[in-house]
PDB file of C-alpha atoms in Angstrom:
ATOM      1  CA  MET A 222     116.632-117.509  26.616  1.00  0.00           C
ATOM      2  CA  LYS A 223     115.499-121.133  26.204  1.00  0.00           C
ATOM      3  CA  PHE A 224     118.938-122.268  27.409  1.00  0.00           C
ATOM      4  CA  LEU A 225     118.721-120.144  30.551  1.00  0.00           C
ATOM      5  CA  LEU A 226     115.206-121.384  31.236  1.00  0.00           C
ATOM      6  CA  SER A 227     116.342-125.002  30.759  1.00  0.00           C
ATOM      7  CA  LEU A 228     119.348-124.450  32.988  1.00  0.00           C
ATOM      8  CA  PHE A 229     117.141-122.894  35.666  1.00  0.00           C
ATOM      9  CA  PHE A 230     114.790-125.892  35.426  1.00  0.00           C
ATOM     10  CA  VAL A 231     117.658-128.411  35.780  1.00  0.00           C
ATOM     11  CA  PHE A 232     119.117-126.645  38.834  1.00  0.00           C
ATOM     12  CA  THR A 233     115.672-126.342  40.392  1.00  0.00           C
ATOM     13  CA  LEU A 234     115.068-130.091  39.962  1.00  0.00           C
ATOM     14  CA  TYR A 235     118.515-130.884  41.341  1.00  0.00           C
ATOM     15  CA  GLY A 236     117.908-128.608  44.304  1.00  0.00           C
ATOM     16  CA  CYS A 237     114.538-130.237  44.996  1.00  0.00           C
ATOM     17  CA  ALA A 238     115.971-133.750  44.757  1.00  0.00           C
ATOM     18  CA  ASN A 239     118.922-132.756  46.927  1.00  0.00           C
ATOM     19  CA  THR A 240     116.635-131.182  49.539  1.00  0.00           C
ATOM     20  CA  SER A 241     114.304-134.195  49.444  1.00  0.00           C
ATOM     21  CA  VAL A 242     117.162-136.603  50.112  1.00  0.00           C
ATOM     22  CA  HIS A 243     118.521-134.461  52.938  1.00  0.00           C
ATOM     23  CA  ASN A 244     115.020-134.218  54.448  1.00  0.00           C
ATOM     24  CA  ALA A 245     114.604-137.991  54.127  1.00  0.00           C
ATOM     25  CA  VAL A 246     117.926-138.511  55.911  1.00  0.00           C
ATOM     26  CA  ASN A 247     116.821-136.244  58.749  1.00  0.00           C
ATOM     27  CA  ASP A 248     113.509-138.103  59.048  1.00  0.00           C
ATOM     28  CA  LEU A 249     115.232-141.505  58.989  1.00  0.00           C
ATOM     29  CA  ASN A 250     117.728-140.408  61.638  1.00  0.00           C
ATOM     30  CA  ASP A 251     114.945-139.124  63.893  1.00  0.00           C
ATOM     31  CA  LYS A 252     113.242-142.526  63.653  1.00  0.00           C
ATOM     32  CA  LEU A 253     116.485-144.428  64.244  1.00  0.00           C
ATOM     33  CA  GLU A 254     117.197-142.320  67.314  1.00  0.00           C
ATOM     34  CA  GLN A 255     113.696-142.954  68.696  1.00  0.00           C
ATOM     35  CA  ASP A 256     114.176-146.694  68.140  1.00  0.00           C
ATOM     36  CA  GLY A 257     117.570-146.695  69.866  1.00  0.00           C
ATOM     37  CA  SER A 258     119.407-147.833  66.741  1.00  0.00           C
ATOM     38  CA  PRO A 259     123.212-147.709  66.735  1.00  0.00           C
ATOM     39  CA  TYR A 260     123.152-146.510  63.104  1.00  0.00           C
ATOM     40  CA  ARG A 261     122.519-143.236  61.334  1.00  0.00           C
ATOM     41  CA  TRP A 262     122.340-142.081  57.711  1.00  0.00           C
ATOM     42  CA  THR A 263     124.243-139.318  55.968  1.00  0.00           C
ATOM     43  CA  SER A 264     123.870-137.859  52.491  1.00  0.00           C
ATOM     44  CA  LYS A 265     126.625-136.758  50.168  1.00  0.00           C
ATOM     45  CA  ASP A 266     126.610-134.834  46.911  1.00  0.00           C
ATOM     46  CA  VAL A 267     128.349-136.975  44.288  1.00  0.00           C
ATOM     47  CA  ASN A 268     128.719-136.354  40.550  1.00  0.00           C
ATOM     48  CA  GLY A 269     125.633-134.201  40.248  1.00  0.00           C
ATOM     49  CA  GLY A 270     123.515-136.485  42.422  1.00  0.00           C
ATOM     50  CA  VAL A 271     123.022-137.384  46.030  1.00  0.00           C
ATOM     51  CA  ILE A 272     123.766-140.681  47.756  1.00  0.00           C
ATOM     52  CA  MET A 273     122.845-141.944  51.200  1.00  0.00           C
ATOM     53  CA  GLU A 274     125.239-143.925  53.361  1.00  0.00           C
ATOM     54  CA  LYS A 275     124.564-145.771  56.608  1.00  0.00           C
ATOM     55  CA  TYR A 276     127.188-145.561  59.347  1.00  0.00           C
ATOM     56  CA  PRO A 277     127.571-146.898  62.907  1.00  0.00           C
ATOM     57  CA  LEU A 278     127.572-144.558  65.888  1.00  0.00           C
ATOM     58  CA  GLY A 279     130.269-144.473  68.546  1.00  0.00           C
ATOM     59  CA  ARG A 280     133.967-144.973  68.400  1.00  0.00           C
ATOM     60  CA  VAL A 281     135.726-148.294  68.033  1.00  0.00           C
ATOM     61  CA  THR A 282     137.121-149.289  71.398  1.00  0.00           C
ATOM     62  CA  PRO A 283     137.715-152.487  73.368  1.00  0.00           C
ATOM     63  CA  THR A 284     134.728-153.558  75.428  1.00  0.00           C
ATOM     64  CA  VAL A 285     134.660-152.655  79.098  1.00  0.00           C
ATOM     65  CA  ALA A 286     133.314-156.140  79.871  1.00  0.00           C
ATOM     66  CA  ASP A 287     135.652-158.420  81.800  1.00  0.00           C
ATOM     67  CA  PRO A 288     136.065-162.001  80.490  1.00  0.00           C
ATOM     68  CA  THR A 289     133.137-163.364  82.556  1.00  0.00           C
ATOM     69  CA  LEU A 290     130.769-160.590  81.498  1.00  0.00           C
ATOM     70  CA  ARG A 291     131.975-160.862  77.908  1.00  0.00           C
ATOM     71  CA  LYS A 292     131.103-164.586  77.896  1.00  0.00           C
ATOM     72  CA  ASP A 293     127.630-163.818  79.283  1.00  0.00           C
ATOM     73  CA  ILE A 294     127.070-161.219  76.538  1.00  0.00           C
ATOM     74  CA  GLU A 295     128.370-163.547  73.829  1.00  0.00           C
ATOM     75  CA  ASP A 296     125.977-166.250  75.085  1.00  0.00           C
ATOM     76  CA  LEU A 297     123.063-163.790  74.875  1.00  0.00           C
ATOM     77  CA  ILE A 298     124.063-162.814  71.334  1.00  0.00           C
ATOM     78  CA  THR A 299     124.351-166.480  70.327  1.00  0.00           C
ATOM     79  CA  LYS A 300     120.869-167.124  71.726  1.00  0.00           C
ATOM     80  CA  ALA A 301     119.495-164.093  69.846  1.00  0.00           C
ATOM     81  CA  GLU A 302     121.173-165.205  66.622  1.00  0.00           C
ATOM     82  CA  LEU A 303     119.717-168.703  66.952  1.00  0.00           C
ATOM     83  CA  GLY A 304     116.325-167.058  67.479  1.00  0.00           C
ATOM     84  CA  GLU A 305     116.846-165.359  64.105  1.00  0.00           C
ATOM     85  CA  GLY A 306     117.628-168.729  62.544  1.00  0.00           C
ATOM     86  CA  LYS A 307     121.304-167.864  62.157  1.00  0.00           C
ATOM     87  CA  ALA A 308     124.385-169.757  63.215  1.00  0.00           C
ATOM     88  CA  SER A 309     126.488-167.894  65.725  1.00  0.00           C
ATOM     89  CA  GLY A 310     129.035-165.630  64.095  1.00  0.00           C
ATOM     90  CA  LYS A 311     131.985-163.850  65.590  1.00  0.00           C
ATOM     91  CA  ILE A 312     132.346-160.489  67.291  1.00  0.00           C
ATOM     92  CA  ILE A 313     134.445-158.322  64.989  1.00  0.00           C
ATOM     93  CA  GLU A 314     134.154-154.923  66.668  1.00  0.00           C
ATOM     94  CA  THR A 315     132.884-153.114  69.731  1.00  0.00           C
ATOM     95  CA  ARG A 316     131.966-149.437  69.887  1.00  0.00           C
ATOM     96  CA  LEU A 317     131.342-147.212  72.876  1.00  0.00           C
ATOM     97  CA  LEU A 318     127.969-145.489  72.497  1.00  0.00           C
ATOM     98  CA  LYS A 319     127.328-143.962  75.895  1.00  0.00           C
ATOM     99  CA  LYS A 320     128.937-143.870  79.301  1.00  0.00           C
ATOM    100  CA  ASP A 321     127.311-142.188  82.270  1.00  0.00           C
ATOM    101  CA  THR A 322     127.326-142.554  86.052  1.00  0.00           C
ATOM    102  CA  THR A 323     124.893-145.490  86.050  1.00  0.00           C
ATOM    103  CA  SER A 324     125.635-147.524  82.910  1.00  0.00           C
ATOM    104  CA  ILE A 325     127.709-148.118  79.806  1.00  0.00           C
ATOM    105  CA  THR A 326     126.191-148.814  76.395  1.00  0.00           C
ATOM    106  CA  GLU A 327     128.215-150.447  73.653  1.00  0.00           C
ATOM    107  CA  THR A 328     127.523-151.720  70.153  1.00  0.00           C
ATOM    108  CA  TRP A 329     128.877-155.149  69.329  1.00  0.00           C
ATOM    109  CA  ILE A 330     129.206-155.892  65.616  1.00  0.00           C
ATOM    110  CA  VAL A 331     128.748-159.540  64.690  1.00  0.00           C
ATOM    111  CA  GLU A 332     129.837-161.047  61.394  1.00  0.00           C
ATOM    112  CA  ARG A 333     127.551-163.935  60.578  1.00  0.00           C
ATOM    113  CA  VAL A 334     128.724-167.081  58.819  1.00  0.00           C
ATOM    114  CA  ASP A 335     127.201-165.772  55.554  1.00  0.00           C
ATOM    115  CA  GLY A 336     129.277-162.557  55.825  1.00  0.00           C
ATOM    116  CA  GLN A 337     126.368-160.318  56.845  1.00  0.00           C
ATOM    117  CA  LYS A 338     127.231-157.849  59.598  1.00  0.00           C
ATOM    118  CA  VAL A 339     124.670-157.022  62.275  1.00  0.00           C
ATOM    119  CA  ALA A 340     124.866-154.970  65.431  1.00  0.00           C
ATOM    120  CA  TYR A 341     123.634-155.497  68.971  1.00  0.00           C
ATOM    121  CA  THR A 342     123.441-152.755  71.566  1.00  0.00           C
ATOM    122  CA  ILE A 343     124.410-153.832  75.053  1.00  0.00           C
ATOM    123  CA  LYS A 344     123.645-151.679  78.077  1.00  0.00           C
ATOM    124  CA  MET A 345     125.595-152.763  81.153  1.00  0.00           C
ATOM    125  CA  THR A 346     124.416-151.514  84.537  1.00  0.00           C
ATOM    126  CA  PRO A 347     126.047-152.475  87.852  1.00  0.00           C
ATOM    127  CA  ALA A 348     123.570-154.336  90.073  1.00  0.00           C
ATOM    128  CA  GLY A 349     124.548-155.624  93.487  1.00  0.00           C
ATOM    129  CA  GLU A 350     127.302-158.195  93.031  1.00  0.00           C
ATOM    130  CA  GLY A 351     126.965-158.338  89.246  1.00  0.00           C
ATOM    131  CA  VAL A 352     125.922-156.487  86.130  1.00  0.00           C
ATOM    132  CA  ASP A 353     122.517-156.282  84.476  1.00  0.00           C
ATOM    133  CA  ILE A 354     122.729-156.731  80.714  1.00  0.00           C
ATOM    134  CA  ASN A 355     120.135-155.213  78.387  1.00  0.00           C
ATOM    135  CA  LEU A 356     120.679-156.561  74.865  1.00  0.00           C
ATOM    136  CA  ARG A 357     118.854-155.148  71.841  1.00  0.00           C
ATOM    137  CA  GLY A 358     119.140-156.234  68.244  1.00  0.00           C
ATOM    138  CA  PRO A 359     120.014-157.385  65.771  1.00  0.00           C
ATOM    139  CA  TRP A 360     120.110-154.098  63.939  1.00  0.00           C
TER     140      TRP A 360
END
């Protein structure tokens, strides 16, 4: 009887911890979505426990920006990186986040000189003869 009671207690604690982590992930993802972050969290059951992993949204794809627009975006990212006190890194990946009739939003992943990877979201909206660029980040 003591064994069954102990086993019940262990599974109850595991279930509570598991539920708590999953609830925390949902809460974090709600906040990230409200903030416009290009990341989300997921939880996985592993070896009797639960881990959380952060992952980028969107699918890896070449940017839609032509060479001139790409240079303008890279210049904005360099300026933002310098504002963070970081040397300019290199663009290692672009991801399509959203495409609709009025704009395209991409995530550009930058690898800094120190190896840290950060993301910038870039919303490109046609405007007259050019394109308006709305850059957010680093994330």
